[in-house]
């Protein structure tokens, strides 16, 4: 695990965007795995700026998002579909047909999960996966005690995750209790992974991630088994290392 500590959120965002830019420079048709949450928002802003300056091109890029809440229509402002449109896709030249976000509204979620998984395989696998991390160590929506062998699947959100994510909803009752998420196995198949974290609030979980053993109740710890992972954090998130 390659841990890179940068000064603050701004530096974190610039560094992550720079790594994505280099990836696309070498492989313009890369498959990117994208994350939601507040952490990558700054990175997406830098990517939009680079695009406006003509310094990055998404024309041939294919994207797969990590997860989506169950039961939220695409038009719902809290859906990850809406989040991605607002924070990135509406502002760059990603080809509409190249965007993949798990479908939170489906009559057949089992099939939906299988299709998502096979679409990733058909695209040639994920070249670069961006991850945030939950306070309980989740990646995507793979909550503690997830099966490390899980592929894209339906998950029940932990109380802690519902609490953490209620800030985006009118009330805690409005936070969906389930989601569709790439599994740990899906994430581990990515060729490169960048896990990002910012702020004092993430210092405890980052310390556990870096120092503790691999264990299913800390889902992100599985990344120790991946050969190409960058843990990109700011000084506040690194303060307990
Ligand atoms: C959500 C997402 C994760 C994200 C996590 C952390 O639950 N499903 O993919 O990494 O929250 O979010 P934040 O970056 O806002 O701390």
mmCIF file of C-alpha atoms and ligand atoms in Angstrom:
data_model
loop_
_atom_site.group_PDB
_atom_site.id
_atom_site.type_symbol
_atom_site.label_atom_id
_atom_site.label_comp_id
_atom_site.label_asym_id
_atom_site.label_seq_id
_atom_site.Cartn_x
_atom_site.Cartn_y
_atom_site.Cartn_z
ATOM 1 C CA UNK A 1 0.000 0.000 0.000
ATOM 2 C CA UNK A 2 1.538 3.214 -1.145
ATOM 3 C CA UNK A 3 0.498 6.020 1.237
ATOM 4 C CA UNK A 4 0.837 9.559 -0.103
ATOM 5 C CA UNK A 5 0.199 12.444 2.293
ATOM 6 C CA UNK A 6 -0.509 15.888 0.870
ATOM 7 C CA UNK A 7 -1.152 19.154 2.698
ATOM 8 C CA UNK A 8 -4.889 19.670 2.478
ATOM 9 C CA UNK A 9 -8.101 18.970 0.579
ATOM 10 C CA UNK A 10 -7.087 21.237 -2.294
ATOM 11 C CA UNK A 11 -3.789 19.413 -2.769
ATOM 12 C CA UNK A 12 -5.593 16.075 -2.462
ATOM 13 C CA UNK A 13 -8.042 17.043 -5.209
ATOM 14 C CA UNK A 14 -5.289 18.323 -7.498
ATOM 15 C CA UNK A 15 -3.147 15.230 -6.965
ATOM 16 C CA UNK A 16 -6.012 12.803 -7.627
ATOM 17 C CA UNK A 17 -7.078 14.738 -10.722
ATOM 18 C CA UNK A 18 -3.452 14.745 -11.915
ATOM 19 C CA UNK A 19 -3.262 10.957 -11.560
ATOM 20 C CA UNK A 20 -6.498 10.572 -13.555
ATOM 21 C CA UNK A 21 -5.179 13.002 -16.177
ATOM 22 C CA UNK A 22 -1.964 10.965 -16.558
ATOM 23 C CA UNK A 23 -4.001 7.780 -16.873
ATOM 24 C CA UNK A 24 -6.030 9.311 -19.723
ATOM 25 C CA UNK A 25 -2.947 10.738 -21.375
ATOM 26 C CA UNK A 26 -1.428 7.258 -21.700
ATOM 27 C CA UNK A 27 -4.725 5.453 -22.285
ATOM 28 C CA UNK A 28 -7.419 7.781 -23.629
ATOM 29 C CA UNK A 29 -9.951 4.929 -23.713
ATOM 30 C CA UNK A 30 -9.429 3.959 -20.075
ATOM 31 C CA UNK A 31 -12.188 2.454 -17.981
ATOM 32 C CA UNK A 32 -12.579 4.570 -14.840
ATOM 33 C CA UNK A 33 -14.296 3.395 -11.679
ATOM 34 C CA UNK A 34 -15.861 6.421 -10.005
ATOM 35 C CA UNK A 35 -17.007 7.194 -6.485
ATOM 36 C CA UNK A 36 -19.526 9.508 -4.890
ATOM 37 C CA UNK A 37 -19.465 11.087 -1.425
ATOM 38 C CA UNK A 38 -17.984 14.466 -0.545
ATOM 39 C CA UNK A 39 -14.335 13.396 -0.862
ATOM 40 C CA UNK A 40 -14.056 13.195 -4.698
ATOM 41 C CA UNK A 41 -16.085 16.369 -5.362
ATOM 42 C CA UNK A 42 -12.937 18.543 -5.405
ATOM 43 C CA UNK A 43 -11.214 16.087 -7.742
ATOM 44 C CA UNK A 44 -14.157 16.270 -10.141
ATOM 45 C CA UNK A 45 -13.997 20.095 -10.000
ATOM 46 C CA UNK A 46 -10.314 20.015 -10.983
ATOM 47 C CA UNK A 47 -11.104 17.575 -13.820
ATOM 48 C CA UNK A 48 -13.813 19.960 -15.086
ATOM 49 C CA UNK A 49 -11.314 22.851 -15.009
ATOM 50 C CA UNK A 50 -8.759 20.767 -16.897
ATOM 51 C CA UNK A 51 -11.415 19.894 -19.471
ATOM 52 C CA UNK A 52 -12.360 23.567 -19.928
ATOM 53 C CA UNK A 53 -8.683 24.370 -20.517
ATOM 54 C CA UNK A 54 -8.461 21.582 -23.115
ATOM 55 C CA UNK A 55 -6.036 19.602 -20.974
ATOM 56 C CA UNK A 56 -8.080 16.431 -20.630
ATOM 57 C CA UNK A 57 -10.386 14.549 -22.965
ATOM 58 C CA UNK A 58 -13.098 12.112 -21.860
ATOM 59 C CA UNK A 59 -14.347 11.269 -25.365
ATOM 60 C CA UNK A 60 -13.237 7.635 -25.293
ATOM 61 C CA UNK A 61 -13.403 7.089 -21.561
ATOM 62 C CA UNK A 62 -15.792 4.497 -20.126
ATOM 63 C CA UNK A 63 -17.039 4.928 -16.556
ATOM 64 C CA UNK A 64 -18.527 2.601 -13.957
ATOM 65 C CA UNK A 65 -19.785 3.999 -10.677
ATOM 66 C CA UNK A 66 -19.373 2.044 -7.488
ATOM 67 C CA UNK A 67 -22.878 2.154 -6.156
ATOM 68 C CA UNK A 68 -26.408 3.559 -6.060
ATOM 69 C CA UNK A 69 -29.155 3.754 -3.457
ATOM 70 C CA UNK A 70 -32.060 1.402 -3.934
ATOM 71 C CA UNK A 71 -35.409 2.998 -4.642
ATOM 72 C CA UNK A 72 -34.273 6.442 -5.752
ATOM 73 C CA UNK A 73 -35.279 7.557 -9.252
ATOM 74 C CA UNK A 74 -32.488 9.008 -11.399
ATOM 75 C CA UNK A 75 -34.193 12.396 -11.066
ATOM 76 C CA UNK A 76 -34.008 12.272 -7.259
ATOM 77 C CA UNK A 77 -31.451 14.846 -6.137
ATOM 78 C CA UNK A 78 -29.952 12.389 -3.660
ATOM 79 C CA UNK A 79 -29.411 9.641 -6.211
ATOM 80 C CA UNK A 80 -25.821 8.973 -7.155
ATOM 81 C CA UNK A 81 -26.929 9.254 -10.782
ATOM 82 C CA UNK A 82 -27.908 12.866 -10.099
ATOM 83 C CA UNK A 83 -24.721 13.430 -8.093
ATOM 84 C CA UNK A 84 -22.519 12.266 -10.966
ATOM 85 C CA UNK A 85 -24.386 14.367 -13.532
ATOM 86 C CA UNK A 86 -24.123 17.495 -11.368
ATOM 87 C CA UNK A 87 -20.554 17.028 -10.204
ATOM 88 C CA UNK A 88 -18.906 15.709 -13.363
ATOM 89 C CA UNK A 89 -20.756 14.291 -16.354
ATOM 90 C CA UNK A 90 -22.763 17.428 -17.274
ATOM 91 C CA UNK A 91 -19.555 19.431 -17.512
ATOM 92 C CA UNK A 92 -17.201 17.213 -19.544
ATOM 93 C CA UNK A 93 -17.353 15.340 -22.846
ATOM 94 C CA UNK A 94 -18.040 11.820 -21.545
ATOM 95 C CA UNK A 95 -19.996 9.884 -24.127
ATOM 96 C CA UNK A 96 -23.478 9.220 -22.709
ATOM 97 C CA UNK A 97 -23.310 5.556 -23.812
ATOM 98 C CA UNK A 98 -20.080 5.077 -21.902
ATOM 99 C CA UNK A 99 -21.550 5.982 -18.495
ATOM 100 C CA UNK A 100 -22.564 3.126 -16.186
ATOM 101 C CA UNK A 101 -24.219 3.615 -12.815
ATOM 102 C CA UNK A 102 -25.976 0.736 -11.054
ATOM 103 C CA UNK A 103 -29.731 1.013 -11.480
ATOM 104 C CA UNK A 104 -31.458 1.592 -8.152
ATOM 105 C CA UNK A 105 -34.918 1.046 -9.653
ATOM 106 C CA UNK A 106 -35.321 -2.419 -11.090
ATOM 107 C CA UNK A 107 -37.825 -5.277 -11.179
ATOM 108 C CA UNK A 108 -34.995 -7.767 -11.115
ATOM 109 C CA UNK A 109 -32.021 -6.735 -9.027
ATOM 110 C CA UNK A 110 -30.366 -10.118 -9.290
ATOM 111 C CA UNK A 111 -30.191 -9.699 -13.060
ATOM 112 C CA UNK A 112 -29.201 -6.054 -12.671
ATOM 113 C CA UNK A 113 -26.177 -7.094 -10.569
ATOM 114 C CA UNK A 114 -25.153 -9.798 -13.055
ATOM 115 C CA UNK A 115 -25.485 -7.360 -15.964
ATOM 116 C CA UNK A 116 -23.382 -4.718 -14.210
ATOM 117 C CA UNK A 117 -20.658 -7.227 -13.534
ATOM 118 C CA UNK A 118 -20.643 -8.525 -17.109
ATOM 119 C CA UNK A 119 -20.660 -4.975 -18.528
ATOM 120 C CA UNK A 120 -17.440 -4.294 -16.578
ATOM 121 C CA UNK A 121 -15.877 -7.484 -17.948
ATOM 122 C CA UNK A 122 -17.001 -6.642 -21.512
ATOM 123 C CA UNK A 123 -15.414 -3.197 -21.179
ATOM 124 C CA UNK A 124 -12.108 -4.926 -20.390
ATOM 125 C CA UNK A 125 -12.174 -4.357 -16.619
ATOM 126 C CA UNK A 126 -11.567 -1.198 -14.632
ATOM 127 C CA UNK A 127 -8.204 0.428 -15.279
ATOM 128 C CA UNK A 128 -8.335 2.980 -12.481
ATOM 129 C CA UNK A 129 -10.764 2.850 -9.572
ATOM 130 C CA UNK A 130 -11.334 5.881 -7.324
ATOM 131 C CA UNK A 131 -12.508 5.112 -3.791
ATOM 132 C CA UNK A 132 -13.533 7.066 -0.736
ATOM 133 C CA UNK A 133 -13.810 5.376 2.642
ATOM 134 C CA UNK A 134 -16.640 5.333 5.165
ATOM 135 C CA UNK A 135 -15.975 5.955 8.872
ATOM 136 C CA UNK A 136 -16.589 2.241 9.429
ATOM 137 C CA UNK A 137 -14.097 1.286 6.715
ATOM 138 C CA UNK A 138 -16.611 0.669 3.950
ATOM 139 C CA UNK A 139 -15.631 1.039 0.308
ATOM 140 C CA UNK A 140 -18.450 1.514 -2.171
ATOM 141 C CA UNK A 141 -21.257 0.308 0.065
ATOM 142 C CA UNK A 142 -19.398 -2.797 1.200
ATOM 143 C CA UNK A 143 -20.144 -2.601 4.889
ATOM 144 C CA UNK A 144 -18.200 -4.386 7.665
ATOM 145 C CA UNK A 145 -18.318 -8.188 7.449
ATOM 146 C CA UNK A 146 -18.989 -8.180 3.728
ATOM 147 C CA UNK A 147 -17.863 -11.310 1.890
ATOM 148 C CA UNK A 148 -14.528 -10.567 0.239
ATOM 149 C CA UNK A 149 -15.682 -12.750 -2.667
ATOM 150 C CA UNK A 150 -18.805 -10.644 -3.337
ATOM 151 C CA UNK A 151 -19.343 -9.172 -6.785
ATOM 152 C CA UNK A 152 -21.959 -6.498 -7.536
ATOM 153 C CA UNK A 153 -24.742 -7.133 -5.020
ATOM 154 C CA UNK A 154 -27.530 -5.679 -2.919
ATOM 155 C CA UNK A 155 -26.441 -4.452 0.499
ATOM 156 C CA UNK A 156 -28.170 -3.276 3.666
ATOM 157 C CA UNK A 157 -26.601 -0.091 4.939
ATOM 158 C CA UNK A 158 -25.155 0.011 8.453
ATOM 159 C CA UNK A 159 -26.733 2.360 11.008
ATOM 160 C CA UNK A 160 -23.436 4.293 11.040
ATOM 161 C CA UNK A 161 -23.579 4.804 7.265
ATOM 162 C CA UNK A 162 -27.215 5.908 7.406
ATOM 163 C CA UNK A 163 -26.254 8.397 10.142
ATOM 164 C CA UNK A 164 -23.248 9.662 8.166
ATOM 165 C CA UNK A 165 -25.243 10.099 4.972
ATOM 166 C CA UNK A 166 -28.331 11.713 6.510
ATOM 167 C CA UNK A 167 -26.675 15.120 6.047
ATOM 168 C CA UNK A 168 -27.645 14.902 2.372
ATOM 169 C CA UNK A 169 -31.331 14.136 3.092
ATOM 170 C CA UNK A 170 -34.168 16.045 4.787
ATOM 171 C CA UNK A 171 -34.308 13.511 7.592
ATOM 172 C CA UNK A 172 -32.726 10.224 8.615
ATOM 173 C CA UNK A 173 -35.972 8.424 7.643
ATOM 174 C CA UNK A 174 -35.421 9.519 4.037
ATOM 175 C CA UNK A 175 -32.029 7.779 3.743
ATOM 176 C CA UNK A 176 -32.506 4.532 1.773
ATOM 177 C CA UNK A 177 -31.710 1.455 3.841
ATOM 178 C CA UNK A 178 -30.359 -0.541 0.917
ATOM 179 C CA UNK A 179 -28.079 -0.019 -2.034
ATOM 180 C CA UNK A 180 -26.618 -1.800 -5.038
ATOM 181 C CA UNK A 181 -22.827 -1.840 -4.900
ATOM 182 C CA UNK A 182 -19.855 -3.283 -6.706
ATOM 183 C CA UNK A 183 -18.509 -6.021 -4.455
ATOM 184 C CA UNK A 184 -15.052 -6.322 -2.958
ATOM 185 C CA UNK A 185 -14.113 -8.798 -5.673
ATOM 186 C CA UNK A 186 -15.229 -6.353 -8.383
ATOM 187 C CA UNK A 187 -13.143 -3.587 -6.807
ATOM 188 C CA UNK A 188 -10.115 -5.849 -6.316
ATOM 189 C CA UNK A 189 -10.095 -6.738 -10.013
ATOM 190 C CA UNK A 190 -9.337 -3.090 -10.900
ATOM 191 C CA UNK A 191 -5.846 -2.666 -12.275
ATOM 192 C CA UNK A 192 -5.072 0.425 -10.179
ATOM 193 C CA UNK A 193 -6.866 1.875 -7.169
ATOM 194 C CA UNK A 194 -6.696 5.286 -5.516
ATOM 195 C CA UNK A 195 -8.357 5.489 -2.102
ATOM 196 C CA UNK A 196 -8.832 9.080 -0.979
ATOM 197 C CA UNK A 197 -9.568 10.505 2.451
ATOM 198 C CA UNK A 198 -9.575 14.005 3.858
ATOM 199 C CA UNK A 199 -10.003 15.613 7.254
ATOM 200 C CA UNK A 200 -9.623 14.788 10.920
ATOM 201 C CA UNK A 201 -12.845 12.785 10.864
ATOM 202 C CA UNK A 202 -11.140 10.124 8.751
ATOM 203 C CA UNK A 203 -7.925 9.963 10.832
ATOM 204 C CA UNK A 204 -9.051 6.982 12.960
ATOM 205 C CA UNK A 205 -10.185 4.819 10.083
ATOM 206 C CA UNK A 206 -7.093 5.662 8.017
ATOM 207 C CA UNK A 207 -4.875 4.698 10.933
ATOM 208 C CA UNK A 208 -6.720 1.361 11.257
ATOM 209 C CA UNK A 209 -6.587 0.800 7.501
ATOM 210 C CA UNK A 210 -2.849 1.338 7.303
ATOM 211 C CA UNK A 211 -1.813 -0.381 10.564
ATOM 212 C CA UNK A 212 -4.314 -3.171 11.165
ATOM 213 C CA UNK A 213 -4.484 -6.649 9.682
ATOM 214 C CA UNK A 214 -6.802 -7.631 6.859
ATOM 215 C CA UNK A 215 -10.191 -8.418 8.357
ATOM 216 C CA UNK A 216 -13.743 -8.520 6.989
ATOM 217 C CA UNK A 217 -15.023 -6.055 9.597
ATOM 218 C CA UNK A 218 -12.755 -3.443 7.999
ATOM 219 C CA UNK A 219 -13.660 -3.913 4.323
ATOM 220 C CA UNK A 220 -11.019 -1.488 2.997
ATOM 221 C CA UNK A 221 -8.264 -3.563 4.634
ATOM 222 C CA UNK A 222 -8.568 -6.046 1.752
ATOM 223 C CA UNK A 223 -6.706 -3.465 -0.334
ATOM 224 C CA UNK A 224 -3.481 -4.671 1.340
ATOM 225 C CA UNK A 225 -3.780 -7.661 -0.995
ATOM 226 C CA UNK A 226 -3.902 -5.485 -4.125
ATOM 227 C CA UNK A 227 -0.609 -4.799 -5.850
ATOM 228 C CA UNK A 228 -1.341 -1.294 -7.117
ATOM 229 C CA UNK A 229 -3.064 0.847 -4.488
ATOM 230 C CA UNK A 230 -2.400 4.456 -3.598
ATOM 231 C CA UNK A 231 -3.863 5.721 -0.336
ATOM 232 C CA UNK A 232 -4.006 9.450 -0.992
ATOM 233 C CA UNK A 233 -4.746 11.462 2.139
ATOM 234 C CA UNK A 234 -4.317 14.934 3.502
ATOM 235 C CA UNK A 235 -2.371 15.797 6.652
ATOM 236 C CA UNK A 236 -5.508 15.858 8.806
ATOM 237 C CA UNK A 237 -6.538 12.345 7.701
ATOM 238 C CA UNK A 238 -2.934 11.215 8.257
ATOM 239 C CA UNK A 239 -2.712 12.725 11.743
ATOM 240 C CA UNK A 240 -3.034 9.382 13.584
ATOM 241 C CA UNK A 241 -0.554 7.437 11.475
HETATM 242 C C1 LIG B 1 -20.740 6.784 0.787
HETATM 243 C C2 LIG B 1 -20.315 6.106 -0.514
HETATM 244 C C3 LIG B 1 -18.860 5.725 -0.507
HETATM 245 C C4 LIG B 1 -18.025 6.878 0.033
HETATM 246 C C5 LIG B 1 -18.401 7.129 1.462
HETATM 247 C C6 LIG B 1 -17.592 8.246 2.117
HETATM 248 O O1 LIG B 1 -21.390 5.979 1.691
HETATM 249 N N1 LIG B 1 -21.098 4.959 -0.837
HETATM 250 O O2 LIG B 1 -18.464 5.353 -1.812
HETATM 251 O O3 LIG B 1 -16.676 6.572 -0.067
HETATM 252 O O4 LIG B 1 -19.764 7.471 1.519
HETATM 253 O O5 LIG B 1 -18.143 9.485 1.851
HETATM 254 P P1 LIG B 1 -17.451 10.869 2.098
HETATM 255 O O6 LIG B 1 -16.453 11.027 1.018
HETATM 256 O O7 LIG B 1 -18.572 11.869 1.980
HETATM 257 O O8 LIG B 1 -16.853 10.816 3.447
#
